[in-house]
mmCIF file of C-alpha atoms in Angstrom:
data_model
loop_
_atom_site.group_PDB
_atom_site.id
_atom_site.type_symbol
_atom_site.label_atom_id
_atom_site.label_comp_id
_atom_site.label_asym_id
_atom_site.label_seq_id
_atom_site.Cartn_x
_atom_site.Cartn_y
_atom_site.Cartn_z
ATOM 1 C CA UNK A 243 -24.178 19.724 -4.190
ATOM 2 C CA UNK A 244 -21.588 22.484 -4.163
ATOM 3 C CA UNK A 245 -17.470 21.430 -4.537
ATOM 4 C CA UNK A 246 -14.772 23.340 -3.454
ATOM 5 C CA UNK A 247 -11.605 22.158 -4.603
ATOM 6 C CA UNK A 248 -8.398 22.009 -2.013
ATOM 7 C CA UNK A 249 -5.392 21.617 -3.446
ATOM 8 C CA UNK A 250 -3.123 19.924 -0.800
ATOM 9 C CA UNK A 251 0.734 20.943 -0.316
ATOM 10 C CA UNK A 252 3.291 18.956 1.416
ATOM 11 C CA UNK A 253 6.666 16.819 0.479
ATOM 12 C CA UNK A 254 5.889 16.885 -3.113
ATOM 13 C CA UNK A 255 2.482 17.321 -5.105
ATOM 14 C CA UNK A 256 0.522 15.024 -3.790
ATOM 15 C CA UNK A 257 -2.812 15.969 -6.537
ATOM 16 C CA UNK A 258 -6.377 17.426 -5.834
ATOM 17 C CA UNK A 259 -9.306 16.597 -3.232
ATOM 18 C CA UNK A 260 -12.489 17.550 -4.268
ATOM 19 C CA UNK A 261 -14.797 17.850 -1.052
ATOM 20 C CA UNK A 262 -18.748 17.361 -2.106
ATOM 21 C CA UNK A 263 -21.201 18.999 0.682
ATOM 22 C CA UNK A 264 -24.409 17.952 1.035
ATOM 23 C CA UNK A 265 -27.203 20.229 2.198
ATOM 24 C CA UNK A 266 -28.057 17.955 5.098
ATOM 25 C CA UNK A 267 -24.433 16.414 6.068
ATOM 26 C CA UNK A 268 -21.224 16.448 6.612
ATOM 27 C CA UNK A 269 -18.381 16.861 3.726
ATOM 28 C CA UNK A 270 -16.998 13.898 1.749
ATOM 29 C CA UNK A 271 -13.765 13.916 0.575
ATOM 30 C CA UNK A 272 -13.245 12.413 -3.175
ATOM 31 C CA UNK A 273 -9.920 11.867 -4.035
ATOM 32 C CA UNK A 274 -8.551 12.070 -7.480
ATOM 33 C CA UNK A 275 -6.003 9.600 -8.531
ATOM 34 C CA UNK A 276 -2.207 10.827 -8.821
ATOM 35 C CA UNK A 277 -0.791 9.787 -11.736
ATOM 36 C CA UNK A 278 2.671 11.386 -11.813
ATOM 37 C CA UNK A 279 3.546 7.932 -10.264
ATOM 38 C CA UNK A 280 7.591 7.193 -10.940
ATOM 39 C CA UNK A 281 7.520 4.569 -13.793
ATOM 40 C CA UNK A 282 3.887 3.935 -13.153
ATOM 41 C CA UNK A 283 4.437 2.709 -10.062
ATOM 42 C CA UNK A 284 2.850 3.562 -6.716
ATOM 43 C CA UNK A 285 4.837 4.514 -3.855
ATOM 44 C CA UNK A 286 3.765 2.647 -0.739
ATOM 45 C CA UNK A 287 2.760 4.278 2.681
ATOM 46 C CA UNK A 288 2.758 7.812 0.304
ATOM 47 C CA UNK A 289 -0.772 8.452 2.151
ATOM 48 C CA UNK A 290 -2.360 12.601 2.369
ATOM 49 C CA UNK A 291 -4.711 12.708 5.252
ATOM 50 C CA UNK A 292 -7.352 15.787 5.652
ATOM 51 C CA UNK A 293 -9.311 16.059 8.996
ATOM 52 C CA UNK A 294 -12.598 17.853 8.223
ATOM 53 C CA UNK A 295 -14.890 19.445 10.801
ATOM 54 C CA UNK A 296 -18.434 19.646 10.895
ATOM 55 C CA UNK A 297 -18.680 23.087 8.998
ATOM 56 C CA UNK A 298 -16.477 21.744 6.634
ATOM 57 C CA UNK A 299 -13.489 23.765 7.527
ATOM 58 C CA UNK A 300 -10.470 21.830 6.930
ATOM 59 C CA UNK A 301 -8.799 20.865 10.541
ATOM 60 C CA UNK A 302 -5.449 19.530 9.161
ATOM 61 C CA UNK A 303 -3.797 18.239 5.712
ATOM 62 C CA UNK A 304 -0.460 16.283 5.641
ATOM 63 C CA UNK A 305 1.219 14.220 2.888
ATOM 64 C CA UNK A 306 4.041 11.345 3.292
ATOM 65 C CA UNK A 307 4.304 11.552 -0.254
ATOM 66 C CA UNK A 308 8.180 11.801 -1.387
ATOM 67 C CA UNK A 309 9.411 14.839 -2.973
ATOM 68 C CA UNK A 310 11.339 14.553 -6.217
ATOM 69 C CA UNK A 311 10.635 10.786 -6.356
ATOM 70 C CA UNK A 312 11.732 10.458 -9.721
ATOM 71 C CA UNK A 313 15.695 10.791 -8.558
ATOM 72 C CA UNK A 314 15.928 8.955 -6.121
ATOM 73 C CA UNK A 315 15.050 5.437 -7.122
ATOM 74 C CA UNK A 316 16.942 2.619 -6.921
ATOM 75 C CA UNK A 317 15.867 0.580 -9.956
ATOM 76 C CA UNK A 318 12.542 0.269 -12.009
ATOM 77 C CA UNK A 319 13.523 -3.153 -13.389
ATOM 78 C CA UNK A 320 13.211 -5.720 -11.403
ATOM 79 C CA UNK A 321 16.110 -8.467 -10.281
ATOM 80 C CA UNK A 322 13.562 -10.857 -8.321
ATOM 81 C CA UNK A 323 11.097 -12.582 -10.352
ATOM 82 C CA UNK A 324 7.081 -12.566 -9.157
ATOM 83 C CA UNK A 325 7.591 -16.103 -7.674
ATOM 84 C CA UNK A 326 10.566 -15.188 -5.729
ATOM 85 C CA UNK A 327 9.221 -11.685 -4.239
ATOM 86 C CA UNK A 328 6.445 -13.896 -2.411
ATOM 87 C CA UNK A 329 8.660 -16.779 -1.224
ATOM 88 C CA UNK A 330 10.592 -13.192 0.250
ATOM 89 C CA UNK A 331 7.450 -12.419 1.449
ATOM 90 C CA UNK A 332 6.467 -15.192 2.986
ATOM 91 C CA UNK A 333 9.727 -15.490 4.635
ATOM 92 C CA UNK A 334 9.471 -12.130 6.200
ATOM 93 C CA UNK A 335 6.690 -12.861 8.565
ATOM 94 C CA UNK A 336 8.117 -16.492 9.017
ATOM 95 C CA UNK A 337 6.088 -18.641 7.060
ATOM 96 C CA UNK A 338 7.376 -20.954 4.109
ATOM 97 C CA UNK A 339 6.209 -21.716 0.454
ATOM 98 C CA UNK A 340 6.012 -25.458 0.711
ATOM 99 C CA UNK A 341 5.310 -26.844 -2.800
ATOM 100 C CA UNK A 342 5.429 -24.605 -6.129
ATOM 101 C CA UNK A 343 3.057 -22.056 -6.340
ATOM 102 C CA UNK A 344 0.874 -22.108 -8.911
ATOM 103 C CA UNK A 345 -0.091 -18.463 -10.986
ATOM 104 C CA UNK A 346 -3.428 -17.885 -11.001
ATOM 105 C CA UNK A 347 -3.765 -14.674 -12.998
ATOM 106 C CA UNK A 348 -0.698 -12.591 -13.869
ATOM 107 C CA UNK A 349 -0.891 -8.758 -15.258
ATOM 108 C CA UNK A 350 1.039 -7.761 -18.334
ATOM 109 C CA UNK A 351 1.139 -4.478 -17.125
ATOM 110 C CA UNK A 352 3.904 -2.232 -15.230
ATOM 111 C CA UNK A 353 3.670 -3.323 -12.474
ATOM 112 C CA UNK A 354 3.471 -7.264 -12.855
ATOM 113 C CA UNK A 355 0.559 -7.777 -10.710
ATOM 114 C CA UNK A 356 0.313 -11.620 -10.057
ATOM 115 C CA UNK A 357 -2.172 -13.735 -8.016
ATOM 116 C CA UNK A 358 -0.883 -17.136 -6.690
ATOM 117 C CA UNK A 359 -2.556 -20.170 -5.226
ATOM 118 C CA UNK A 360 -0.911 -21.997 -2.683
ATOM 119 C CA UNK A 361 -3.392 -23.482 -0.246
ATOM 120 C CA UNK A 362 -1.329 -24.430 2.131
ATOM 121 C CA UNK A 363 0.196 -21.218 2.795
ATOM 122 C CA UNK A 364 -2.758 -18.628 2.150
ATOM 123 C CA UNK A 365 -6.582 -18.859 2.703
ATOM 124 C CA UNK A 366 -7.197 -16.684 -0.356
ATOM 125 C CA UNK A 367 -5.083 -16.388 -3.586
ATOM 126 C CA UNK A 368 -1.958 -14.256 -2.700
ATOM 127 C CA UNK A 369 -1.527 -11.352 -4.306
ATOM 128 C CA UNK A 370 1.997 -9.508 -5.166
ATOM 129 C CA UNK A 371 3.282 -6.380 -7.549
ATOM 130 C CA UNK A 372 5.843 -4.167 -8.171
ATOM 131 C CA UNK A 373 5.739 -1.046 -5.865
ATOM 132 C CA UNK A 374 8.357 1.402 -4.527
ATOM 133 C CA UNK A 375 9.368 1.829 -0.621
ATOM 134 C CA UNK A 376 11.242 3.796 1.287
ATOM 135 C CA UNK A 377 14.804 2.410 2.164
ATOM 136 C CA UNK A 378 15.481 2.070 5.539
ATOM 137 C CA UNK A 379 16.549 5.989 6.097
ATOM 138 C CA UNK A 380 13.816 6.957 4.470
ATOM 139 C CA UNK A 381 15.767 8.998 1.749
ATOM 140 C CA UNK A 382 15.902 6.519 -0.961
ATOM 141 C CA UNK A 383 13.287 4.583 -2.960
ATOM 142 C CA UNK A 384 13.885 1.051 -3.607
ATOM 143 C CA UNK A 385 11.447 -0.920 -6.167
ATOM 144 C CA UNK A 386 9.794 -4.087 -4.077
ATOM 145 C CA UNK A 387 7.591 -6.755 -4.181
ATOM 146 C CA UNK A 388 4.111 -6.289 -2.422
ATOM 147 C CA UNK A 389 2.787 -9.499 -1.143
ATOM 148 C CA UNK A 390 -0.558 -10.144 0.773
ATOM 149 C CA UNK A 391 -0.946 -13.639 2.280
ATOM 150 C CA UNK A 392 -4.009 -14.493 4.374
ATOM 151 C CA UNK A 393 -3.309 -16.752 7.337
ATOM 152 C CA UNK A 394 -5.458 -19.609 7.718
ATOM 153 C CA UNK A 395 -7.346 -19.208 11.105
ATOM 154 C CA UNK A 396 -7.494 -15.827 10.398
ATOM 155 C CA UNK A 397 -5.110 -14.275 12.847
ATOM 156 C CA UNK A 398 -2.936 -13.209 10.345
ATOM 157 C CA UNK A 399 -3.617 -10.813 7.034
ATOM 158 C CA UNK A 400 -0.087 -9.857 6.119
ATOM 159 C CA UNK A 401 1.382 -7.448 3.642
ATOM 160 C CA UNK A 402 5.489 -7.486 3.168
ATOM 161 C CA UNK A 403 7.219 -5.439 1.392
ATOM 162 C CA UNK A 404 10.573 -6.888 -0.015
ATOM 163 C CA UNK A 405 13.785 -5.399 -2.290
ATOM 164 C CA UNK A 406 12.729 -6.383 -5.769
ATOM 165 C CA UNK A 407 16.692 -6.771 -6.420
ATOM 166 C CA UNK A 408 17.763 -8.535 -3.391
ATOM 167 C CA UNK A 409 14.940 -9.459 -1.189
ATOM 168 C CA UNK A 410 15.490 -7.725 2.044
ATOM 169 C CA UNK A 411 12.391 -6.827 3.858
ATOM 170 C CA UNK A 412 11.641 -3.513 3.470
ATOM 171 C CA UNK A 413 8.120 -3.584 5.905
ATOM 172 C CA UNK A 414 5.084 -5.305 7.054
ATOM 173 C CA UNK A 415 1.845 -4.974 8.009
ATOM 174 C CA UNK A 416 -0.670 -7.222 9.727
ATOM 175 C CA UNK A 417 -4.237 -6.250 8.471
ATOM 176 C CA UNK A 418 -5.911 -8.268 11.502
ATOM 177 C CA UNK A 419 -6.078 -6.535 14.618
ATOM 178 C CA UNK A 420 -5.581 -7.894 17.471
ATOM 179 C CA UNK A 421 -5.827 -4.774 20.279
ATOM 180 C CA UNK A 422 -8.184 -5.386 23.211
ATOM 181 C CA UNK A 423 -7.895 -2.011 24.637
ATOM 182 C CA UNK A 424 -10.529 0.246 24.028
ATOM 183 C CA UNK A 425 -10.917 3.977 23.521
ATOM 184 C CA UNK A 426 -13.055 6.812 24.185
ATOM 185 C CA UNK A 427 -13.815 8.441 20.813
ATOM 186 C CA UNK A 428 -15.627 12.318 21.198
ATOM 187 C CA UNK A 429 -17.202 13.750 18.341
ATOM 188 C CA UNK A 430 -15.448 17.118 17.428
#
């Protein structure tokens, strides 16, 4: 196995990818964890993407990650409790916490990563921790609740990202998809 070592440059330093070649196949990318992570907290949608070919030439390498994220953070205390950042959640993609939900598991750490049952609102426990996002101009980083809530019926896996100081809804993602098109895909 022979690695070569790319060190990626963008908005900010987004860390190392170590690319491992095999003799017989194609290069695998193995990324190395950040950790100069404002107030240990990761940065949602801060996502570097490398397109490898064949010969293991690298194609393309971008970063979203936010330059200087340190200064330009909103808060990294909190103002919305675990509890309230999924009834935000929840209220984002309209659906509504119907009785008390009940903590499963809750994380001492940073980041207060809780797990909640409510059965009526989630097929699996729902999951929620401090992150930060992007404000809405994208120059700013607010801290915010991450919350995952499985649909029953499975149509729905969502993710919602909500102001950890005043709940506004800050994104969200449906994990289930739902596109019936399809696509011709060429090998490069």
């Amino acid at each position: 196995v022979i690695e070569e070592d790319i060190t990626l440059k963008g908005e900010g330093d987004p860390g190392e990818v170590v690319l491992q070649f095999a003799a017989d196949g194609p290069p695998v990318p193995s990324w190395t964890e950040y950790g100069d992570v404002p107030y240990g907290f990761l940065i949602v949608d801060a996502v570097a993407s490398v397109n490898i070919a064949r010969n293991g030439s690298v194609i393309t390498a971008s970063t979203s990650f936010v330059a200087g994220a340190a200064e330009v953070i909103n808060t990294a205390s909190p103002r919305r409790n675990a509890n309230q950042g999924v009834s935000d959640g929840a209220a984002a993609v309209k659906l509504v916490t119907k009785g008390q939900l009940k903590v499963r598991k809750a994380s001492n750490g940073k980041n207060q990563e809780t797990e909640f049952d409510d059965p009526d609102l989630s097929k699996d426990p729902i999951r929620t921790k401090l992150v930060f996002a992007r404000d809405p101009d994208g120059k700013a980083l607010r801290l915010a609740w991450s919350t995952r809530i499985r649909e029953h019926g499975g149509k729905h896996w969502w993710e919602a990202v909500t102001d950890a100081t005043d709940g506004a809804v800050l994104g969200i993602d449906d994990y289930v998809d739902e596109e019936t098109s399809t696509h011709n895909v060429f090998p490069i």
